[in-house]
Structure formats: C-alpha cells, structure tokens
CSV table of C-alpha atoms in Angstrom, one decimal:
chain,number,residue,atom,x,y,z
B,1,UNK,CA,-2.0,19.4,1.6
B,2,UNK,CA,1.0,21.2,3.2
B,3,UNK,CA,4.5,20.0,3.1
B,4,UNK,CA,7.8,20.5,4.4
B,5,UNK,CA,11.0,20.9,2.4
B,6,UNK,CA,14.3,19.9,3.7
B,7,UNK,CA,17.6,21.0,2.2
B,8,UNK,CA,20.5,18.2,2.6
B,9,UNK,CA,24.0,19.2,2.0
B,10,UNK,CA,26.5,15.8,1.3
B,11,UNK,CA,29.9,16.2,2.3
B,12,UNK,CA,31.3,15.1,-0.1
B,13,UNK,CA,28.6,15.0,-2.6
B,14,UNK,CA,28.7,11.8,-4.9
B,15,UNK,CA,25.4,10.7,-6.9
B,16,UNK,CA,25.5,7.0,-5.0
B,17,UNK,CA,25.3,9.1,-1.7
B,18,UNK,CA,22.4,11.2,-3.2
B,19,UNK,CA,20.6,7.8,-4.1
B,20,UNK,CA,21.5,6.1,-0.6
B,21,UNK,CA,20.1,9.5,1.1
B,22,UNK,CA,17.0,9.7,-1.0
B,23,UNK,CA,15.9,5.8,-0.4
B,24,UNK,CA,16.3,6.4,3.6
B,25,UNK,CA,14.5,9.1,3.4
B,26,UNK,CA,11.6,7.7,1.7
B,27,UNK,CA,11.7,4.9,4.8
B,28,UNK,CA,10.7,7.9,6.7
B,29,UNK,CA,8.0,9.5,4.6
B,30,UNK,CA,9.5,11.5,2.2
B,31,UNK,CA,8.1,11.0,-1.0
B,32,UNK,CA,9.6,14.0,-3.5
B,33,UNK,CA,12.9,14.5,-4.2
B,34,UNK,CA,15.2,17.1,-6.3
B,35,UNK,CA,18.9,16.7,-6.7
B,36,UNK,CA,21.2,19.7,-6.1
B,37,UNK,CA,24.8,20.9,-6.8
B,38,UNK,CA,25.7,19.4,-3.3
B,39,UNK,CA,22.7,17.2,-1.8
B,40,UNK,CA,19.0,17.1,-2.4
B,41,UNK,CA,16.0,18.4,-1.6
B,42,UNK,CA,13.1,16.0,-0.3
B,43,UNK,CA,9.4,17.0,0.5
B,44,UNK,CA,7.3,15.4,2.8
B,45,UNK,CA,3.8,15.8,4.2
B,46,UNK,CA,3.9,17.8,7.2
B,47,UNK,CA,1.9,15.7,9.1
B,48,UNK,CA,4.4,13.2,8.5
B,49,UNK,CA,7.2,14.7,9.3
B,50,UNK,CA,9.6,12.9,12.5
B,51,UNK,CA,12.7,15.3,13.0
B,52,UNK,CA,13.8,12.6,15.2
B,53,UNK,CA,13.9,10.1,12.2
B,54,UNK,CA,15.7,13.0,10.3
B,55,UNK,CA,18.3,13.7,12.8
B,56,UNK,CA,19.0,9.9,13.4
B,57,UNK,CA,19.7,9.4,9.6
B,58,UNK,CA,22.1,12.2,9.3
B,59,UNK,CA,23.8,11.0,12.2
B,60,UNK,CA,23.8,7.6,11.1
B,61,UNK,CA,24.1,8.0,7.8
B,62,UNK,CA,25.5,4.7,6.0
B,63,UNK,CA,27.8,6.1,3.3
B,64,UNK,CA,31.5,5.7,4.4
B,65,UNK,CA,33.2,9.3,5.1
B,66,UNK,CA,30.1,11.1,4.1
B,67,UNK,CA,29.0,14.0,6.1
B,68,UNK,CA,25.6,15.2,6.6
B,69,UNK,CA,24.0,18.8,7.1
B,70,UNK,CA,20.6,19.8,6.5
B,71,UNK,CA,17.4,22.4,7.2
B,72,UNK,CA,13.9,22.0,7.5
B,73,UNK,CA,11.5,24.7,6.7
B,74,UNK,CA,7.5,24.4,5.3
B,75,UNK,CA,7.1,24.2,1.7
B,76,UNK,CA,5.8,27.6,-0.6
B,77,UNK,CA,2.5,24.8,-2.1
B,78,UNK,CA,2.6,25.9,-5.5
B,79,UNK,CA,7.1,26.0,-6.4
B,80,UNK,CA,8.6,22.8,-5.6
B,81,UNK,CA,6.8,20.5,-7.8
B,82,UNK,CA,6.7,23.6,-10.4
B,83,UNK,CA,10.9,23.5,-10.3
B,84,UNK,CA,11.0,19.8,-10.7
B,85,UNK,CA,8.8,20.1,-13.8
B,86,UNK,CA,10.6,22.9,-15.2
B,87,UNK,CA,13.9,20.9,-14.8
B,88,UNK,CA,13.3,18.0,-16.6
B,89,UNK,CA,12.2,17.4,-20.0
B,90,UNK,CA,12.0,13.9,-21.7
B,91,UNK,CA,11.1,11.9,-24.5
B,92,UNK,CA,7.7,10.0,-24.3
B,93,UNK,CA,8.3,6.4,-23.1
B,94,UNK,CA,8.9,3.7,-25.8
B,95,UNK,CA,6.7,0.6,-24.9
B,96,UNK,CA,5.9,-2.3,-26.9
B,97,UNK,CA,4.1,-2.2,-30.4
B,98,UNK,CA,5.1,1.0,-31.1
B,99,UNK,CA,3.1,2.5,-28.4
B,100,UNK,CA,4.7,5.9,-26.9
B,101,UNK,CA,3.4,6.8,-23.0
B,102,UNK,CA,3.8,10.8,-22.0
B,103,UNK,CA,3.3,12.2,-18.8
B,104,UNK,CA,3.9,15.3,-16.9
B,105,UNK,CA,6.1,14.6,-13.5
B,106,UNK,CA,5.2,16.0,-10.8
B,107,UNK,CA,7.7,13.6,-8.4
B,108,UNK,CA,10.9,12.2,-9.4
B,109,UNK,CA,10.5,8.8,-8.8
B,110,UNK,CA,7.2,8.6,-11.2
B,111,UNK,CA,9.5,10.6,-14.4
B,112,UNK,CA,10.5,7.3,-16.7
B,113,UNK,CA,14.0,8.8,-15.7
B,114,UNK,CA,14.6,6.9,-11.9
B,115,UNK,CA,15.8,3.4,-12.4
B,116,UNK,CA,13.2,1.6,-10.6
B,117,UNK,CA,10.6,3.1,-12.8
B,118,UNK,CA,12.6,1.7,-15.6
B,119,UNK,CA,13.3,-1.5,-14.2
B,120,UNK,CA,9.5,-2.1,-13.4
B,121,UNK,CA,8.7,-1.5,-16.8
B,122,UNK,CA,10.9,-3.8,-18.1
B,123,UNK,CA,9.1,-6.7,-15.9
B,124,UNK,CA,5.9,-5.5,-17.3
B,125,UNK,CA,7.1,-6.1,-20.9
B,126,UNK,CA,8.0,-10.0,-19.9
B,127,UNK,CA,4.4,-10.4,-19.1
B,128,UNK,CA,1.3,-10.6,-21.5
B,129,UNK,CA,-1.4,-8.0,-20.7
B,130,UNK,CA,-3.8,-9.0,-22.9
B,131,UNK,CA,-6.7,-8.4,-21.4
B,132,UNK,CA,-5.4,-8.0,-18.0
B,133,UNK,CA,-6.5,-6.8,-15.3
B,134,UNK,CA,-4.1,-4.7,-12.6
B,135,UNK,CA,-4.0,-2.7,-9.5
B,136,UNK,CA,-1.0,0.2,-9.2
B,137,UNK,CA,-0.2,0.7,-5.4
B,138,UNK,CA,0.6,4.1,-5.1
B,139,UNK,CA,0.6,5.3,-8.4
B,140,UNK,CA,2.3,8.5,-8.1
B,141,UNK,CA,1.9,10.1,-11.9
B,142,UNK,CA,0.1,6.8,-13.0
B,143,UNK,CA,3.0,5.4,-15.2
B,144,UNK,CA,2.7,1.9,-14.3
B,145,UNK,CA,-0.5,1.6,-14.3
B,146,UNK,CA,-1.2,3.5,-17.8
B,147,UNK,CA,1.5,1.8,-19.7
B,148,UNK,CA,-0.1,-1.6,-18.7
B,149,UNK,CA,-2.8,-0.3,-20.1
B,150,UNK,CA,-1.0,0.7,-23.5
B,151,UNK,CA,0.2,-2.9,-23.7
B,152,UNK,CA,-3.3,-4.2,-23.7
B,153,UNK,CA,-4.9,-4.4,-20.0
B,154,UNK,CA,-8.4,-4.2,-19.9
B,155,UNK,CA,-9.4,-2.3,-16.8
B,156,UNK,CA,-7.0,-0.6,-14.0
B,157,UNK,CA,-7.1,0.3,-10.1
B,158,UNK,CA,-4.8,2.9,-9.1
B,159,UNK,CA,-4.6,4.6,-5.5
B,160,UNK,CA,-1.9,7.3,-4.2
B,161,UNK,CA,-1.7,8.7,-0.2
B,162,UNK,CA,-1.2,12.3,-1.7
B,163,UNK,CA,-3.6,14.5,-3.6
B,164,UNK,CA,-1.2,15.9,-6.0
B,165,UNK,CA,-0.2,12.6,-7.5
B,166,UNK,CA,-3.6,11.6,-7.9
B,167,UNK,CA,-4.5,14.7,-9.5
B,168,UNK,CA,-1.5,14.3,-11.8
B,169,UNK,CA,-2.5,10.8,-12.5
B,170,UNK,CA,-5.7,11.6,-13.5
B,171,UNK,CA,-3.9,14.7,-15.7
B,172,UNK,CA,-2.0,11.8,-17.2
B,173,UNK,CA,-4.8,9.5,-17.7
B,174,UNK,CA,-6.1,12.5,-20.6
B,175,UNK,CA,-2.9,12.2,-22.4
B,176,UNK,CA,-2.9,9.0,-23.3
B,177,UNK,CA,-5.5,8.2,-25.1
B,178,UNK,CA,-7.1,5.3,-22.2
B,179,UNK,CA,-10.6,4.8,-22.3
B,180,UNK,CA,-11.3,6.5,-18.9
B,181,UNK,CA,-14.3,4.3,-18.2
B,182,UNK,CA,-11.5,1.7,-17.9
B,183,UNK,CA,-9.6,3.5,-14.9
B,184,UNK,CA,-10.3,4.2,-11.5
B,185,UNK,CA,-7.6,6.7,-9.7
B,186,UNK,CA,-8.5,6.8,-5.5
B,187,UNK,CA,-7.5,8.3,-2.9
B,188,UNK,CA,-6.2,6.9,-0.1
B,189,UNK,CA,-3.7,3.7,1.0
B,190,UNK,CA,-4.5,0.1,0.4
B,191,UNK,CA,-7.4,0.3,2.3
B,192,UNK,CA,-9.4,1.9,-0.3
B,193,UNK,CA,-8.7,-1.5,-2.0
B,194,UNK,CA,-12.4,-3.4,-1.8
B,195,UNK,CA,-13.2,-7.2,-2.0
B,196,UNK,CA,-14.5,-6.8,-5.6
B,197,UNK,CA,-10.9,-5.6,-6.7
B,198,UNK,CA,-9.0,-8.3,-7.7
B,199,UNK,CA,-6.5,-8.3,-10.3
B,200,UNK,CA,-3.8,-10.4,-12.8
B,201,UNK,CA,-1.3,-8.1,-12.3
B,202,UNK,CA,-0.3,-5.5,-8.8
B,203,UNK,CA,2.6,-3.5,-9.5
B,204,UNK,CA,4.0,-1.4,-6.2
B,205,UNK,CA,6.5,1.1,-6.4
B,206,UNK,CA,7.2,2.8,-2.8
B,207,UNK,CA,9.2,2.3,-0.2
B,208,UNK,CA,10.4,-1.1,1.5
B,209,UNK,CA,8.7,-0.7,4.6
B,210,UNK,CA,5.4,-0.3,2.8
B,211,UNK,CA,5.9,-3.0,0.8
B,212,UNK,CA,6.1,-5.2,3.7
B,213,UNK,CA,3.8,-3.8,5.8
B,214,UNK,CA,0.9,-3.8,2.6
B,215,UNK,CA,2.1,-7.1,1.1
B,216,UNK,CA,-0.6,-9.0,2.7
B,217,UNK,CA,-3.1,-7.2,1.1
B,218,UNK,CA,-1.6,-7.0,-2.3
B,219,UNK,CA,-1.6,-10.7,-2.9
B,220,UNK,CA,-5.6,-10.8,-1.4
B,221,UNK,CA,-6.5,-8.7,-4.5
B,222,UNK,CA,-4.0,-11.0,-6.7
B,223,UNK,CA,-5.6,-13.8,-8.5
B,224,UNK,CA,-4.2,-17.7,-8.6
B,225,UNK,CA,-1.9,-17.4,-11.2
B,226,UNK,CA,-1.2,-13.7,-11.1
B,227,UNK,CA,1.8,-11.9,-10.9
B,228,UNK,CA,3.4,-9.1,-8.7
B,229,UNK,CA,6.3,-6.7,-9.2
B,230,UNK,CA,7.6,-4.9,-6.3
B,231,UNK,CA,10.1,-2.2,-6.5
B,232,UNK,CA,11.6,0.7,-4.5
B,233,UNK,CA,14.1,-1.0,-2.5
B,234,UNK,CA,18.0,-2.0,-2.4
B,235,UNK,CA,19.6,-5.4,-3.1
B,236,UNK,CA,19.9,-5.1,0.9
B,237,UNK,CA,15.9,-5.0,1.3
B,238,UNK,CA,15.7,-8.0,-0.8
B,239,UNK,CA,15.6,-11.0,1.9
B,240,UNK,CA,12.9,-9.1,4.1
B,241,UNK,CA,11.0,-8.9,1.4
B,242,UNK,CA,11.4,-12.4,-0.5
B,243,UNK,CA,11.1,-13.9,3.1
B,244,UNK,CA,7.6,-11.8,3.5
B,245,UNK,CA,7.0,-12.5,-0.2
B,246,UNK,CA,7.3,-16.1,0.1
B,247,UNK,CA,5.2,-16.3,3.3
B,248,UNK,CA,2.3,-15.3,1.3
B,249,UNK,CA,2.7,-17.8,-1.4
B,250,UNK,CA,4.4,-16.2,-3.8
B,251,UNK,CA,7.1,-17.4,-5.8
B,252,UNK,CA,10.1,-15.5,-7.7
B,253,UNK,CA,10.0,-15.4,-11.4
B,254,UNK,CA,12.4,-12.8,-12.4
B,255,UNK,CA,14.4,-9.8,-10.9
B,256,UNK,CA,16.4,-6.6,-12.5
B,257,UNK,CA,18.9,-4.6,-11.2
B,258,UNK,CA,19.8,-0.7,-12.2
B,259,UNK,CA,22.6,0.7,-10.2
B,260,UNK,CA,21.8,0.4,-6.4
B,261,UNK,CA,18.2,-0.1,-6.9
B,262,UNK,CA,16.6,-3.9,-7.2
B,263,UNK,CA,12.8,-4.9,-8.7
B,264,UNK,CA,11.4,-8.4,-7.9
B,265,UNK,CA,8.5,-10.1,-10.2
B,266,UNK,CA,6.6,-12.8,-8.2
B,267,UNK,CA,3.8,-15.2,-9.5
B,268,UNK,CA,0.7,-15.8,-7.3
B,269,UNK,CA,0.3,-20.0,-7.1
C-alpha cells in the first residue's frame, strides 16, 4: 500500500495547534501522524489523498493567528512507521487485575500515549467484560480490542482499512498471550462486519466523520443491552454525534475528557 507524506510547518508552533491540525486532517484521510520541532508529519494512503482538502485546511485553518505551510511528496514504504517506532518507547499498559498489555506502534494514535486511547480505556474499565463479546472498528495496533480481552472478554472482531495495522495487530495479538482462536483481525471497513457478528461491547476509535457515517451499522452488530464507546473527536463533534447516536437508540452513560479530545460511552436499549 503506497502512501504520501506531508510535512506541515505551524507558525507559530504550539502542541494544541499540532493536535487541532492532526484531528482535521484525519477528517480528510490521514491516518499517521509524527510531531516535529515545528508541525507534523501526517501519512495518508495515496489513493486517498485530496490536495484540494489539504489546501482548504491550511487556508482555513481554525487556530487564531496560526499560519500554515506544508509539502506533499510520496512516502519511502519501509521509514516512516520505522521512525515513529524508533521514537517512542513506553511502559506496557496497566489494566485491571494486574494485567500489563504491550504492543509495538506502528501509528500514533494506537501507542497507549494519545489521549483518546487513554480515555477509551478508561470507559472500558467501568464496564464488566466477563465473558464479553466485542467488535474493534478500526483497530489500528489492536489495543482496544486486546485489552478487552485481558479484562476477561471471551471472543473479539477486529477490522482496519490499512494492511499495516492489521499486520501489526495481528503482531500484537502474539504478545499477549490471547488465545488466537478467540480473535479474528479482517481487512477491510465495516462492511466486512457479517450478520452473525454481533457483540456486548463495539469500541470505535477513528475519525468523526466515520463515526457518523458507520454508526448505523455499529449498533446492528450491538446487542439489547450492550454498550458502545466512541472516540476520536472534539467536545465540538460531540452534538453531531449524540444527535446521530441518539437516533439509533442509544443512550449516554458516561463521557471523559483529555485535553481537547472527548470519548462518549452509550448503552444499546
């Protein structure tokens, strides 16, 4: 799978900018991203690329007296997610019971480190897994979906657009110790979802305009009484998607908030 690599310079460069710029970008496609010194780096399929998005962000750009420049150029396959690796080093994640989860990143936003990783988590640990079943819409490195799994969920569903995340899920998978006969990492988008896959728990972590547009199908796999925890999104996002949420009979039951970045749990009724 090729991809492109654009190189965003923020003038002037704040962290909150960086965060801002990242989340719009993943509105557009991008799904990879690598702070630097003065911007970030983001990655995106090439197939997927719309230089006319790009250009209208930077233009637009929502960050009060905060300039934009950037370049475009295809991707060397085997460096970017190699220098994202390379820069970060971690702890295994604490979950509950004394149980640790490791995995090797290969995207950002599927580390432990990014906040709505952490803030999904979180929701996970309010909830009991015992025994429960649960889907991860696109799973990236597989986090969400394998620590439900160390918390006591007996069989997962996970399903990522891009090859490399699925490869690195199933790398992940190894790692910790999960009965593989348990699992099931696909290919594909929600579509590869199928009538026999239904679930207690869905967790999602992508973009807002996924969310809404897949939401539909996320509670048809969700059983009466299950729950689903959404996250990848500002406090802005959050109307469009309680609004949509609610539509499809689900009702809040709990919320976090890390920085600009906002989770929403809702039970299925």
């Amino acid at each position: 799978m090729k991809y492109c690599e654009a190189s965003f310079h923020l003038s002037p460069y704040s962290e909150a900018a960086g965060d801002v710029l990242a989340a719009l970008l993943a509105d557009i496609g991008f799904d990879t991203f690598l702070a630097t010194p003065d911007g970030l780096k983001a990655y995106v399929q090439t197939e997927l690329l719309d230089e006319t998005a790009v250009a209208s962000l930077a233009e637009n750009f929502p960050v009060p007296d905060t300039g934009i420049s950037y370049t475009i150029a295809a991707a060397p396959d085997e460096n970017w997610n190699t220098a994202w690796e390379q820069d970060h080093r971690f702890e295994p994640i604490d979950l509950p019971g004394g149980r640790r989860l490791t995995v090797v990143p290969r995207q950002a936003f599927g580390s432990g480190e990014h906040a709505t990783t952490r803030m999904m988590i979180k929701l996970l640990c309010s909830l009991d897994l015992n025994s429960a079943t649960v889907i991860d819409a696109g799973c990236g490195t597989g986090i969400l979906g394998f620590a439900a799994m160390l918390m006591g969920s007996s069989h997962l569903v996970a399903y990522d657009i891009d090859e490399w995340s699925v490869a690195n899920a199933r790398d992940n998978l190894l790692l910790n110790d999960i009965a593989s006969a348990c699992v099931e990492i696909r290919l594909g988008d929600s579509s590869v979802l199928t009538p026999a896959d239904t679930c207690d728990v869905l967790v999602a972590n992508i973009n807002r305009n996924i969310l809404l547009a897949d939401l539909p199908t996320f509670v048809a796999h969700v059983r009466s009484g299950g729950h689903v925890l959404l996250s990848g999104f500002y406090e802005a996002d959050i109307h469009l998607l309680y609004e949509k949420a609610n539509g499809q009979g689900l009702v809040l039951a709990g919320s976090e908030a890390d920085g600009d970045w906002r989770a929403l749990l809702f039970q299925k009724y």
